[in-house]
Tab-separated table of C-alpha atoms in Angstrom:
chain	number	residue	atom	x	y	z
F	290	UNK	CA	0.000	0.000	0.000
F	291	UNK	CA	2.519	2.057	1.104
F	292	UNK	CA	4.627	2.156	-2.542
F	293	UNK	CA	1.189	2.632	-4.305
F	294	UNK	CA	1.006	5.849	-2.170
F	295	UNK	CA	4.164	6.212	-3.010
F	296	UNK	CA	3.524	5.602	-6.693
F	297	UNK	CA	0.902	7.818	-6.915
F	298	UNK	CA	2.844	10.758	-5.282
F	299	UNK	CA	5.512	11.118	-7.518
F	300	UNK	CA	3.660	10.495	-11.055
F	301	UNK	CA	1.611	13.401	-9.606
F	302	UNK	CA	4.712	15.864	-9.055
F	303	UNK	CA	3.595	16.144	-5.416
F	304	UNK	CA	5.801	16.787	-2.286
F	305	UNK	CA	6.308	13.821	-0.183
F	306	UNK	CA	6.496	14.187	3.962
F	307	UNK	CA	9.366	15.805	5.300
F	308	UNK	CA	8.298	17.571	8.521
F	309	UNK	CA	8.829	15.724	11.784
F	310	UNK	CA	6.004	14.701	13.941
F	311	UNK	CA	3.711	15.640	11.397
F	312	UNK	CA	0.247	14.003	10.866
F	313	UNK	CA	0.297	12.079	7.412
F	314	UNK	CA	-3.098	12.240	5.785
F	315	UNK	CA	-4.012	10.763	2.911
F	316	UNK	CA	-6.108	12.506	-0.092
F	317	UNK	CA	-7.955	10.545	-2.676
F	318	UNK	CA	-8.253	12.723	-6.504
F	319	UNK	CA	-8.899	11.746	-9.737
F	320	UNK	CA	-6.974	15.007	-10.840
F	321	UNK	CA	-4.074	13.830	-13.141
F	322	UNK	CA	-4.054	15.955	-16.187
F	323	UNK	CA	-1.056	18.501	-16.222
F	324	UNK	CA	-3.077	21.391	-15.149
F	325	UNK	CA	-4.728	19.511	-12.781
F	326	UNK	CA	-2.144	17.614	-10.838
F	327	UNK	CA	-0.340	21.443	-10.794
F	328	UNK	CA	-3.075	22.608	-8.966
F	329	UNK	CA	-3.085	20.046	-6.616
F	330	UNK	CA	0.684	20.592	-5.670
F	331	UNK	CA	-0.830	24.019	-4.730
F	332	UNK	CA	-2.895	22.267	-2.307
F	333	UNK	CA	-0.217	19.628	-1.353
F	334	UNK	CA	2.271	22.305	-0.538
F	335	UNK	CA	-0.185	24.376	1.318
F	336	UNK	CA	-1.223	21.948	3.956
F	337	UNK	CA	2.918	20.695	4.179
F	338	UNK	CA	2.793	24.674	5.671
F	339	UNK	CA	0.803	23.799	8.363
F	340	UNK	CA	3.001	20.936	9.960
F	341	UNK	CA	1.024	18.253	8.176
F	342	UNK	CA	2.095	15.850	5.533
F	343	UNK	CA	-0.082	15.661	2.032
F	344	UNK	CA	-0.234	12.173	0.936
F	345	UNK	CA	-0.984	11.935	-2.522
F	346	UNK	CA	-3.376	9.206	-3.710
F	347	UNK	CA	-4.165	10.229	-7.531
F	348	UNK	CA	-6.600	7.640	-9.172
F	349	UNK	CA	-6.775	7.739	-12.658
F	350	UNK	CA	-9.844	8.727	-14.873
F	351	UNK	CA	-12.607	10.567	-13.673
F	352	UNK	CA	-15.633	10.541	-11.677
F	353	UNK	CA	-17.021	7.811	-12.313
F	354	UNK	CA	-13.623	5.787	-12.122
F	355	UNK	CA	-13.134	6.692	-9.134
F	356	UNK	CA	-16.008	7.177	-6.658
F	357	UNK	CA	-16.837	3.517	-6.549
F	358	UNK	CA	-13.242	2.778	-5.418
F	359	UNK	CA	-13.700	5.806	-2.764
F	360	UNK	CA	-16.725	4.633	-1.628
F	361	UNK	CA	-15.497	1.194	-1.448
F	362	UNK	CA	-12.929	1.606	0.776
F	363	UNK	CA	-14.539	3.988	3.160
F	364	UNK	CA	-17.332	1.140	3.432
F	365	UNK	CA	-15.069	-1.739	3.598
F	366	UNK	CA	-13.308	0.133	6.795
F	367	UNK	CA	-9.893	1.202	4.990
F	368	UNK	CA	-10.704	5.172	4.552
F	369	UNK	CA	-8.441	8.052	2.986
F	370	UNK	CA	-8.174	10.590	5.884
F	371	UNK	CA	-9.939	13.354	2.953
F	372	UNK	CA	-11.284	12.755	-0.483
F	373	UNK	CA	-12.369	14.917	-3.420
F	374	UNK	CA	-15.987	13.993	-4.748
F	375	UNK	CA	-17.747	16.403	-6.899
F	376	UNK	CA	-20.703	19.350	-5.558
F	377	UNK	CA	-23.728	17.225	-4.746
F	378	UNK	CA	-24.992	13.881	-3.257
F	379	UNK	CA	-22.372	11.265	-3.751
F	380	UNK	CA	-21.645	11.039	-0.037
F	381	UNK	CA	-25.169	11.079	1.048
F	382	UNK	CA	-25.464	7.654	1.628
F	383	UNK	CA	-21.964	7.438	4.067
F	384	UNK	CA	-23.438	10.754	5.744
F	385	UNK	CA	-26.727	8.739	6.597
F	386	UNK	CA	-24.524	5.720	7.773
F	387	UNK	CA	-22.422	8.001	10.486
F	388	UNK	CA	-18.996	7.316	8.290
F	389	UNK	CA	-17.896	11.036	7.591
F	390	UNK	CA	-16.685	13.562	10.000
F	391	UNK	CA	-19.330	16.536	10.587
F	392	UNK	CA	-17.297	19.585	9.626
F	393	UNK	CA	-20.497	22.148	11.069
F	394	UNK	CA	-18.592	23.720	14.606
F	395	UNK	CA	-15.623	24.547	12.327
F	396	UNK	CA	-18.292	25.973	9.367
F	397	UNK	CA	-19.633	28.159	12.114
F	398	UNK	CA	-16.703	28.981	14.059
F	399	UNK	CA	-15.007	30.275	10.496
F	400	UNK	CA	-19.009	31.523	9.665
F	401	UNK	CA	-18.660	29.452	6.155
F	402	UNK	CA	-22.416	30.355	5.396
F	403	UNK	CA	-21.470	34.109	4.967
F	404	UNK	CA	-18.701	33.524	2.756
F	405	UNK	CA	-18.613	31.029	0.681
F	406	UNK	CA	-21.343	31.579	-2.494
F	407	UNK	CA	-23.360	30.456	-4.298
F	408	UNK	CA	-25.185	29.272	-0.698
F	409	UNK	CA	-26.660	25.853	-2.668
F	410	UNK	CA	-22.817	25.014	-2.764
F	411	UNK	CA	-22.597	24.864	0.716
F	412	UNK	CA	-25.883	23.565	0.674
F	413	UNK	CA	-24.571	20.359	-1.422
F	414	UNK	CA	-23.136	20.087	1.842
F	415	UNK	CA	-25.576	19.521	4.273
F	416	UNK	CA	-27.424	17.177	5.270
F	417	UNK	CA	-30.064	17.164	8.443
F	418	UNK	CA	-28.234	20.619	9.246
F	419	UNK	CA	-24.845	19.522	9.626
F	420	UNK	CA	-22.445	20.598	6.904
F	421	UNK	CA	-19.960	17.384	5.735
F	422	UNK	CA	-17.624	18.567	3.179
F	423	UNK	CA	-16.066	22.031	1.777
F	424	UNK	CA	-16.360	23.237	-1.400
F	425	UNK	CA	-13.509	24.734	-2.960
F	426	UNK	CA	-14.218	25.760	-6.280
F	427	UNK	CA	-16.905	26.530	-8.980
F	428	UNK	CA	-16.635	25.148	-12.394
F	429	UNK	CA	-19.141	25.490	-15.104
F	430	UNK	CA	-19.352	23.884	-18.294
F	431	UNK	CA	-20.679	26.772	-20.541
F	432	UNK	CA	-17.205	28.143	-22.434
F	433	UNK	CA	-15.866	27.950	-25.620
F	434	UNK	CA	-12.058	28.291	-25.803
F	435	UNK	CA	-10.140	29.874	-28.952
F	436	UNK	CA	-6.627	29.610	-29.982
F	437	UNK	CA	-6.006	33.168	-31.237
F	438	UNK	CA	-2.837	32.811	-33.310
F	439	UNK	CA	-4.253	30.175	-35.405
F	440	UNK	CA	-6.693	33.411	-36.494
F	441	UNK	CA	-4.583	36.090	-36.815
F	442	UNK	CA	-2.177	34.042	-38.763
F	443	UNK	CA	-4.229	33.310	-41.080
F	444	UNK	CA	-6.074	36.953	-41.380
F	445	UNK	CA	-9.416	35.606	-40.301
F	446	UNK	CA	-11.296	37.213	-37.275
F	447	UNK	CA	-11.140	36.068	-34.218
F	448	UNK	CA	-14.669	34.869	-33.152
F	449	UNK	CA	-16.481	36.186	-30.699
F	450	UNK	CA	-19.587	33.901	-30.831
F	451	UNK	CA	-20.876	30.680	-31.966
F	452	UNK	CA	-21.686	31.814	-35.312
F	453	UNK	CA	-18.852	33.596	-36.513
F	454	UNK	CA	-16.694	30.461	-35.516
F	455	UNK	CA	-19.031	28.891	-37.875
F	456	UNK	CA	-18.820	31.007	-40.464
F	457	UNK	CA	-14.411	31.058	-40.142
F	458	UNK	CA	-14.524	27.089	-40.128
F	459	UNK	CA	-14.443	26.493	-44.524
F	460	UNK	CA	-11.267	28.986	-44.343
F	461	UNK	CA	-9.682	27.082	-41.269
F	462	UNK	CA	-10.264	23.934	-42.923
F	463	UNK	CA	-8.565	25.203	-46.032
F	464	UNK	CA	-5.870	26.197	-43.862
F	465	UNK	CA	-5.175	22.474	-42.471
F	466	UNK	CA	-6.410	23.622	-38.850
F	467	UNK	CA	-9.650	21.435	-37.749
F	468	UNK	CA	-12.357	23.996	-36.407
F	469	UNK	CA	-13.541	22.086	-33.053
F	470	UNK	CA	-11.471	19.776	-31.257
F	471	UNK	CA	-13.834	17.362	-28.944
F	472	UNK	CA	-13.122	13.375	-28.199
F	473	UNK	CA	-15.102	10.872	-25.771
F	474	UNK	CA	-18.376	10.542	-25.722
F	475	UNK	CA	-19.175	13.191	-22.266
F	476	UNK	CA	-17.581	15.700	-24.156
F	477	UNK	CA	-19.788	15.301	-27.341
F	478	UNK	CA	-23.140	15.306	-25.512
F	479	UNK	CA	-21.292	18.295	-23.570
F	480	UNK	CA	-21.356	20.773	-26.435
F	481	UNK	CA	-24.738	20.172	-26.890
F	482	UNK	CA	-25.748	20.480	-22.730
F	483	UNK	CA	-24.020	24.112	-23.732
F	484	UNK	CA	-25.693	24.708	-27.133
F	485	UNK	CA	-29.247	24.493	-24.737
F	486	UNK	CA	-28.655	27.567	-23.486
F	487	UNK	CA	-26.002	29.325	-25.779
F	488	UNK	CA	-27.887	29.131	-28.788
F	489	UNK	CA	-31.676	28.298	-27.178
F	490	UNK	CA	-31.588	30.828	-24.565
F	491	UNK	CA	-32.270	30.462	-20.647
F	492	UNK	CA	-36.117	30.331	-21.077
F	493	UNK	CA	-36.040	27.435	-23.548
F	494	UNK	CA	-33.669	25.470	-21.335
F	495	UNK	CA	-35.792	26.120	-18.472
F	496	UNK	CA	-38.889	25.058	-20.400
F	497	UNK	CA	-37.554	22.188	-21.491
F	498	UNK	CA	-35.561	20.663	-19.163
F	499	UNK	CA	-37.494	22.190	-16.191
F	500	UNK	CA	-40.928	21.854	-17.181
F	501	UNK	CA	-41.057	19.290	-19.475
F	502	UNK	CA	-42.707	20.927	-21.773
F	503	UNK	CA	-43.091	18.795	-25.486
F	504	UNK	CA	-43.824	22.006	-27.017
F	505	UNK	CA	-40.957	23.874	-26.153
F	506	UNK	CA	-39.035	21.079	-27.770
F	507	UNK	CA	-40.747	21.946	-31.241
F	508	UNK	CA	-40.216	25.273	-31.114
F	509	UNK	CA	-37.605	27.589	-33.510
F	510	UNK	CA	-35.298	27.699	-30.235
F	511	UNK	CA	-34.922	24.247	-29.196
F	512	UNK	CA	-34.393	23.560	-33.224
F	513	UNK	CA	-32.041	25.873	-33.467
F	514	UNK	CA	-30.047	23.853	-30.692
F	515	UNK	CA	-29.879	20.804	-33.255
F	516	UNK	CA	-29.267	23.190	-36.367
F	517	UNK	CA	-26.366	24.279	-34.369
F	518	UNK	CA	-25.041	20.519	-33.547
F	519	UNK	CA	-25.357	19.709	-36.785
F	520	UNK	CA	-22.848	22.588	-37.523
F	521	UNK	CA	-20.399	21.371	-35.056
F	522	UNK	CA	-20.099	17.473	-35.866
F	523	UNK	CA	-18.960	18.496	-39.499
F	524	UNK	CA	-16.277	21.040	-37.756
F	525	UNK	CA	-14.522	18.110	-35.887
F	526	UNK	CA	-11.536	15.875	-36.906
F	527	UNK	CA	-12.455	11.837	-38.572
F	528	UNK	CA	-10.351	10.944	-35.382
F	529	UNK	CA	-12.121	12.628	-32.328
F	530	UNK	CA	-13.941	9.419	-31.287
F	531	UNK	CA	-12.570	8.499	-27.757
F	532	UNK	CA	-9.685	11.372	-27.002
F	533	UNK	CA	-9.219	12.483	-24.347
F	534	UNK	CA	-10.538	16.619	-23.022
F	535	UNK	CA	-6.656	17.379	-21.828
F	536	UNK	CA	-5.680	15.813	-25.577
F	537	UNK	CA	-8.348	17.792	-27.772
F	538	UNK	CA	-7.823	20.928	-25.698
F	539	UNK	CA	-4.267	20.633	-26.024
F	540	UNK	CA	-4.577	20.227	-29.951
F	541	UNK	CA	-5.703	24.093	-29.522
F	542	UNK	CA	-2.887	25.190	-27.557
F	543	UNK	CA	-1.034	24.017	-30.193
F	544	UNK	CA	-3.288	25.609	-33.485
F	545	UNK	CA	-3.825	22.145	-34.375
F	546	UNK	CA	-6.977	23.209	-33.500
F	547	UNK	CA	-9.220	26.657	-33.444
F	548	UNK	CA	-11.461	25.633	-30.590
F	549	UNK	CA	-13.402	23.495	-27.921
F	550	UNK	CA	-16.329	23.693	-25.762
F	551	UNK	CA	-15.303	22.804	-22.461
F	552	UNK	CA	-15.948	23.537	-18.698
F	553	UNK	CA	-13.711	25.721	-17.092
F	554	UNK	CA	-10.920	23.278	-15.969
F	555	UNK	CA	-9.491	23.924	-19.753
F	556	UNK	CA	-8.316	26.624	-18.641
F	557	UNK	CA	-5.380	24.966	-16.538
F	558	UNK	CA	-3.378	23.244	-19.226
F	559	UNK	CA	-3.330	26.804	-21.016
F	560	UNK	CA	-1.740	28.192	-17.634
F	561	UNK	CA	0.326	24.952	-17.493
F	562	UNK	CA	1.502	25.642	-20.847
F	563	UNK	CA	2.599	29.252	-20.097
F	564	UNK	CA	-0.361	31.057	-22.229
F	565	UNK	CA	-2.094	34.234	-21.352
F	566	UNK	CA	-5.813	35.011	-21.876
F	567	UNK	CA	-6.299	37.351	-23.963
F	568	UNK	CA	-3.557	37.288	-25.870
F	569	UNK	CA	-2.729	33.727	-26.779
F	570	UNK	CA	-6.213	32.675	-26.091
F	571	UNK	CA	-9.606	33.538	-25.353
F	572	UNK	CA	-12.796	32.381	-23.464
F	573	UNK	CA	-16.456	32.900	-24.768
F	574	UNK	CA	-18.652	32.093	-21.783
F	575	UNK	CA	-22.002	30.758	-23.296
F	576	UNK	CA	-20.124	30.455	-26.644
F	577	UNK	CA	-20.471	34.477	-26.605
F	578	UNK	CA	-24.105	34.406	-27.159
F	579	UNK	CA	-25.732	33.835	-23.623
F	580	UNK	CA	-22.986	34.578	-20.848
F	581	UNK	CA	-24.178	33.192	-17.849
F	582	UNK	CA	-23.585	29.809	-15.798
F	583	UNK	CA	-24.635	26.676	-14.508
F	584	UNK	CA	-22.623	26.056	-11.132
F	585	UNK	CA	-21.023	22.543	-9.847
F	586	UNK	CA	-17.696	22.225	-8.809
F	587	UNK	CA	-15.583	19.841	-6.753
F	588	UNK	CA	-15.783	19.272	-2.588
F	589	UNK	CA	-13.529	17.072	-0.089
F	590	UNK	CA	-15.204	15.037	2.604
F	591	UNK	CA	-13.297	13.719	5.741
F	592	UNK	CA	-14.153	9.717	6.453
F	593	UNK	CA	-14.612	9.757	10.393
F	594	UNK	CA	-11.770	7.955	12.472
F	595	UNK	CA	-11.195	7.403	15.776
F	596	UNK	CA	-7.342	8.644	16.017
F	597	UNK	CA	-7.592	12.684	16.943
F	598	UNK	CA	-4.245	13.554	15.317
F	599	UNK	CA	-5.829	12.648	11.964
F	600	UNK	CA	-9.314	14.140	13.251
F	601	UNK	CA	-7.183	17.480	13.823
F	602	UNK	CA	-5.227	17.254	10.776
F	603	UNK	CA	-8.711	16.560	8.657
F	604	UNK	CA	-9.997	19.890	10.129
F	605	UNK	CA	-6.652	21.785	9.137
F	606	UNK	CA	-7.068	21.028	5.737
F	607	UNK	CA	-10.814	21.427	5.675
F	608	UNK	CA	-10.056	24.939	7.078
F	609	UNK	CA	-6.832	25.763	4.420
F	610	UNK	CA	-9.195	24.867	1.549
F	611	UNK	CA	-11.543	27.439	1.930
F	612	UNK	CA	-9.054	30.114	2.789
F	613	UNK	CA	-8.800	33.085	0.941
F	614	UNK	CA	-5.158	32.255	0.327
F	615	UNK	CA	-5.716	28.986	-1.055
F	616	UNK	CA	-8.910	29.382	-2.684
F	617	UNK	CA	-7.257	32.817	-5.207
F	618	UNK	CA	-3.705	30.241	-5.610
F	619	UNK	CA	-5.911	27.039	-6.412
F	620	UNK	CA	-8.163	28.434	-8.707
F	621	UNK	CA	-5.945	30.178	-10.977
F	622	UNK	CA	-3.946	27.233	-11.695
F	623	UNK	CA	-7.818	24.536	-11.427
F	624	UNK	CA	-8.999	26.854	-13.900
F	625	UNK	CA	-12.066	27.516	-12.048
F	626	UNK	CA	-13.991	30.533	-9.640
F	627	UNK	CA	-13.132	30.842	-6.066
F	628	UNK	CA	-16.168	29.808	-3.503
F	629	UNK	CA	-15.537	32.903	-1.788
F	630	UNK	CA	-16.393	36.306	-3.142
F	631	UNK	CA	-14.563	38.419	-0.072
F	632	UNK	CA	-10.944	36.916	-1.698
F	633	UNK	CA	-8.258	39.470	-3.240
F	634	UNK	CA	-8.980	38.851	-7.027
F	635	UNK	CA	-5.957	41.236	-8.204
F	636	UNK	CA	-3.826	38.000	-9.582
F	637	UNK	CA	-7.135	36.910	-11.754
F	638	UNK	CA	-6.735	36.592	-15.551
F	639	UNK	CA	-9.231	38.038	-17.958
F	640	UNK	CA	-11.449	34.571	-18.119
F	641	UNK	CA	-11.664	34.165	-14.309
F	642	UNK	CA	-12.661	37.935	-14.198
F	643	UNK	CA	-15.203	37.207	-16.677
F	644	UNK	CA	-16.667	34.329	-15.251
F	645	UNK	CA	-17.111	36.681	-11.940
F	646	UNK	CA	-18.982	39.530	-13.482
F	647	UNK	CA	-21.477	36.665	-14.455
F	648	UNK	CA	-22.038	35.357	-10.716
F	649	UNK	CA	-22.178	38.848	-9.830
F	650	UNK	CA	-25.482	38.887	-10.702
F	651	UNK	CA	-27.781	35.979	-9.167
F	652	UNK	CA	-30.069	35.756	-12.086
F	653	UNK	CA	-26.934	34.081	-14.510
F	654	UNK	CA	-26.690	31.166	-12.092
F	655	UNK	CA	-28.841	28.391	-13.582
F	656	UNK	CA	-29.676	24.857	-12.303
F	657	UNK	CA	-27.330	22.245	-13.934
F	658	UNK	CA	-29.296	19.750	-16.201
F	659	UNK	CA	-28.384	17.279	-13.553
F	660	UNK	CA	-31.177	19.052	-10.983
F	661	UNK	CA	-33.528	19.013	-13.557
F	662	UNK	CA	-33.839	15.663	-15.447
F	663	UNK	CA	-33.699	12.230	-14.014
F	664	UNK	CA	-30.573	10.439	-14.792
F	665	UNK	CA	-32.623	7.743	-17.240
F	666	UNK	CA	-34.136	11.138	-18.998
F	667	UNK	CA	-30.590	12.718	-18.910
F	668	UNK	CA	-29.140	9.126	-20.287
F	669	UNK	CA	-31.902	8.941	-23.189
F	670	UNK	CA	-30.696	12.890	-24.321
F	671	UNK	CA	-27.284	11.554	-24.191
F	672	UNK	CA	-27.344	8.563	-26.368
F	673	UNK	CA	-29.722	10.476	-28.878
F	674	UNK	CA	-26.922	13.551	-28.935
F	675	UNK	CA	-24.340	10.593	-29.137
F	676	UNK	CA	-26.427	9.286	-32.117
F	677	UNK	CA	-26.553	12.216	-33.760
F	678	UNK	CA	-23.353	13.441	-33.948
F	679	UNK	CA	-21.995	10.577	-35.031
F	680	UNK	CA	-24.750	9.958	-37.741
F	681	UNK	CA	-26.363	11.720	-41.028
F	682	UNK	CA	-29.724	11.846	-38.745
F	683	UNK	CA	-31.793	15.099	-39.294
F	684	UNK	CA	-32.532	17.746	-37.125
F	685	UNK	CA	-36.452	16.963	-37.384
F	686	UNK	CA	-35.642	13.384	-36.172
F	687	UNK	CA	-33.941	14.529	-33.555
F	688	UNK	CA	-36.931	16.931	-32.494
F	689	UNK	CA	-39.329	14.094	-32.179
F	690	UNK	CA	-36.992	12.057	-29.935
F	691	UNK	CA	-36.318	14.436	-27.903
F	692	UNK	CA	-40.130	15.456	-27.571
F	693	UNK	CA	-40.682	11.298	-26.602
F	694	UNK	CA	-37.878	11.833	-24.030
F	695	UNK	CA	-39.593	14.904	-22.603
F	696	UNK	CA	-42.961	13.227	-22.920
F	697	UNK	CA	-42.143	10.751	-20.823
F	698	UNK	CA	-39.783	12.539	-18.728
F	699	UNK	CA	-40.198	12.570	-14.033
């Protein structure tokens, strides 16, 4: 176990111990791309400050790889002493079963309600009033990122919407540079999650996904979703099937590519690889047509033990993540918005500033499509956006799945 830990610590750059009498605690990720495991040195080297030792457990993939195996061992009695998990419910069930430390007299004592925002963040944290894990960043989905050399080189425009990326992509083909990088199969059906309210607007989404409504999938908006779709699977490479997001965006930090629609956490390999927004790239929240934001993001839960160094050490780190320090330092390398708006924002770059402005304002904060559909509804608008993309189906045989979906949609 110990050269696994071991293992895992130096493929992911990260300090090892080295201060004496210092509480090892180990911390479960599944961050391993460059700009990820960068940002989680950030982390690593912060708690080291404290007298603690970081001990790096990467697990490769994402998600989905690795909750099971997180969940596993905290259930089969062999817990990390803290764990990432993303914004939501997928420790609900070891909350209800008394297995992770409540984190609520240190909430209050730092007053965690006051500061950290959006409040349903913190919220994702609670259960029965007690607050279990700590946010420590916001990521969205809804941005398109552009390689701007790969424009100007060529004397074409640099987009500042959707459309005009469209309307550059004959030219960049012509050029040898493939218009939209994308890959595996989440990141397909995830330029269409964005085209619902990019190119359909909030109140279609809403309708839609919200209220269920089979009309609002006929309408001009919701087909101008699939028109738009349509668009993008003839702007991607014969070879995007299964690459991975790191890989594709990378393809644009190089000009292999012009662009990609991808959450937020892009925006760490173009740190990694020494660009600067704004100059060498830029970011079109709601692909430039519809800035605002659907929030999720990433939290770390503490499995409860019995041993009161690691208790103590759990609530050091729970109390360096959300601290202003760490949260301005972490997020500029994540790629992703702080969870506290009281932090000194000086150091941000032109995206992170953007994506701020937008949260500024409540009303650009939408629901996620995962609080509004089912996940058998949200799997059935996956495979048919799967289907599509990588068929010559049309966009009115799209409409009337969809409306079936909706139809029949909780």
């Amino acid at each position: 176990m110990k050269h696994a830990i071991l293992t895992a610590a130096l493929a992911a750059g990260v300090a090892m111990p080295v201060a004496a009498g210092a509480t090892d605690l180990e911390v479960t990720h599944w961050w391993t791309s460059g700009g990820e495991a960068a940002a989680v040195k950030v982390l690593a080297d912060n708690f080291n400050e404290t007298g603690n030792n970081w001990v790096d457990s990467a697990i490769a993939g994402s998600g989905s790889t690795a909750n099971p195996i997180i969940i596993s061992r905290i259930l089969g009695g062999n817990p990390m002493g803290a764990t990432q998990m993303n914004t939501g419910r997928d420790a609900e069930e070891l909350i209800k079963a008394g297995l992770m430390l409540d984190l609520t007299d240190l909430a209050e004592k730092e007053n965690w309600r006051e500061k950290i925002r959006p409040a349903k963040l913190l919220e994702a944290c609670e259960y029965d009033g007690r607050i279990y894990c700590v946010p420590i960043n916001i990521h969205s989905w809804q941005w398109m990122w552009l390689n701007r050399h790969v424009f100007e080189d060529n004397g074409i425009p640099v987009p500042t919407n959707w459309q005009e990326l469209v309307d550059a992509a004959p030219a960049l083909q012509e050029a040898g540079v493939i218009p939209l990088a994308t890959g595996q199969p989440w990141q397909v059906d995830g330029i269409r999650n964005v085209m619902q309210v990019a190119i359909g607007g909030v109140d279609n989404y809403l309708a839609v996904n919200g209220d269920k409504d089979p009309d609002a999938v006929m309408s001009d908006e919701n087909r101008a979703i699939w028109e738009a779709f349509a668009q993008a699977r003839d702007m991607v490479d014969d070879a995007y099937s299964g690459r991975d997001w790191n890989v594709a965006t990378n393809m644009v930090i190089q000009g292999d590519a012009a662009a990609q629609i991808m959450g937020d956490w892009a925006q760490g390999e173009f740190a990694q690889a020494g660009q600067e927004a704004g100059v060498d790239y830029d970011c079109l929240p709601g692909l430039g047509n519809n800035p605002v934001l659907d929030t999720g993001g990433d939290a770390f839960y503490f499995p409860k033990t019995n041993d009161e160094e690691i208790t103590a050490a759990q609530l050091e780190l729970a109390s360096m993540l959300v601290s202003p320090e760490t949260q301005v330092e972490f997020n500029l390398v994540k790629g992703s918005l702080p969870v506290r708006g009281d932090v000194d924002l000086e150091a941000a770059n032109a995206c992170m500033k953007k994506g701020l402005e937008i949260l500024a304002n409540p009303d650009n904060v939408l629901p996620s499509t995962e609080q509004l559909l089912d996940s058998d509804t949200q799997g059935q608008i996956t495979d048919l956006a799967l289907e599509f993309f990588s068929s010559d189906m049309t966009v009115d045989e799209a409409l009337e799945q969809q409306q079936s979906i909706i139809e029949q949609a909780m």
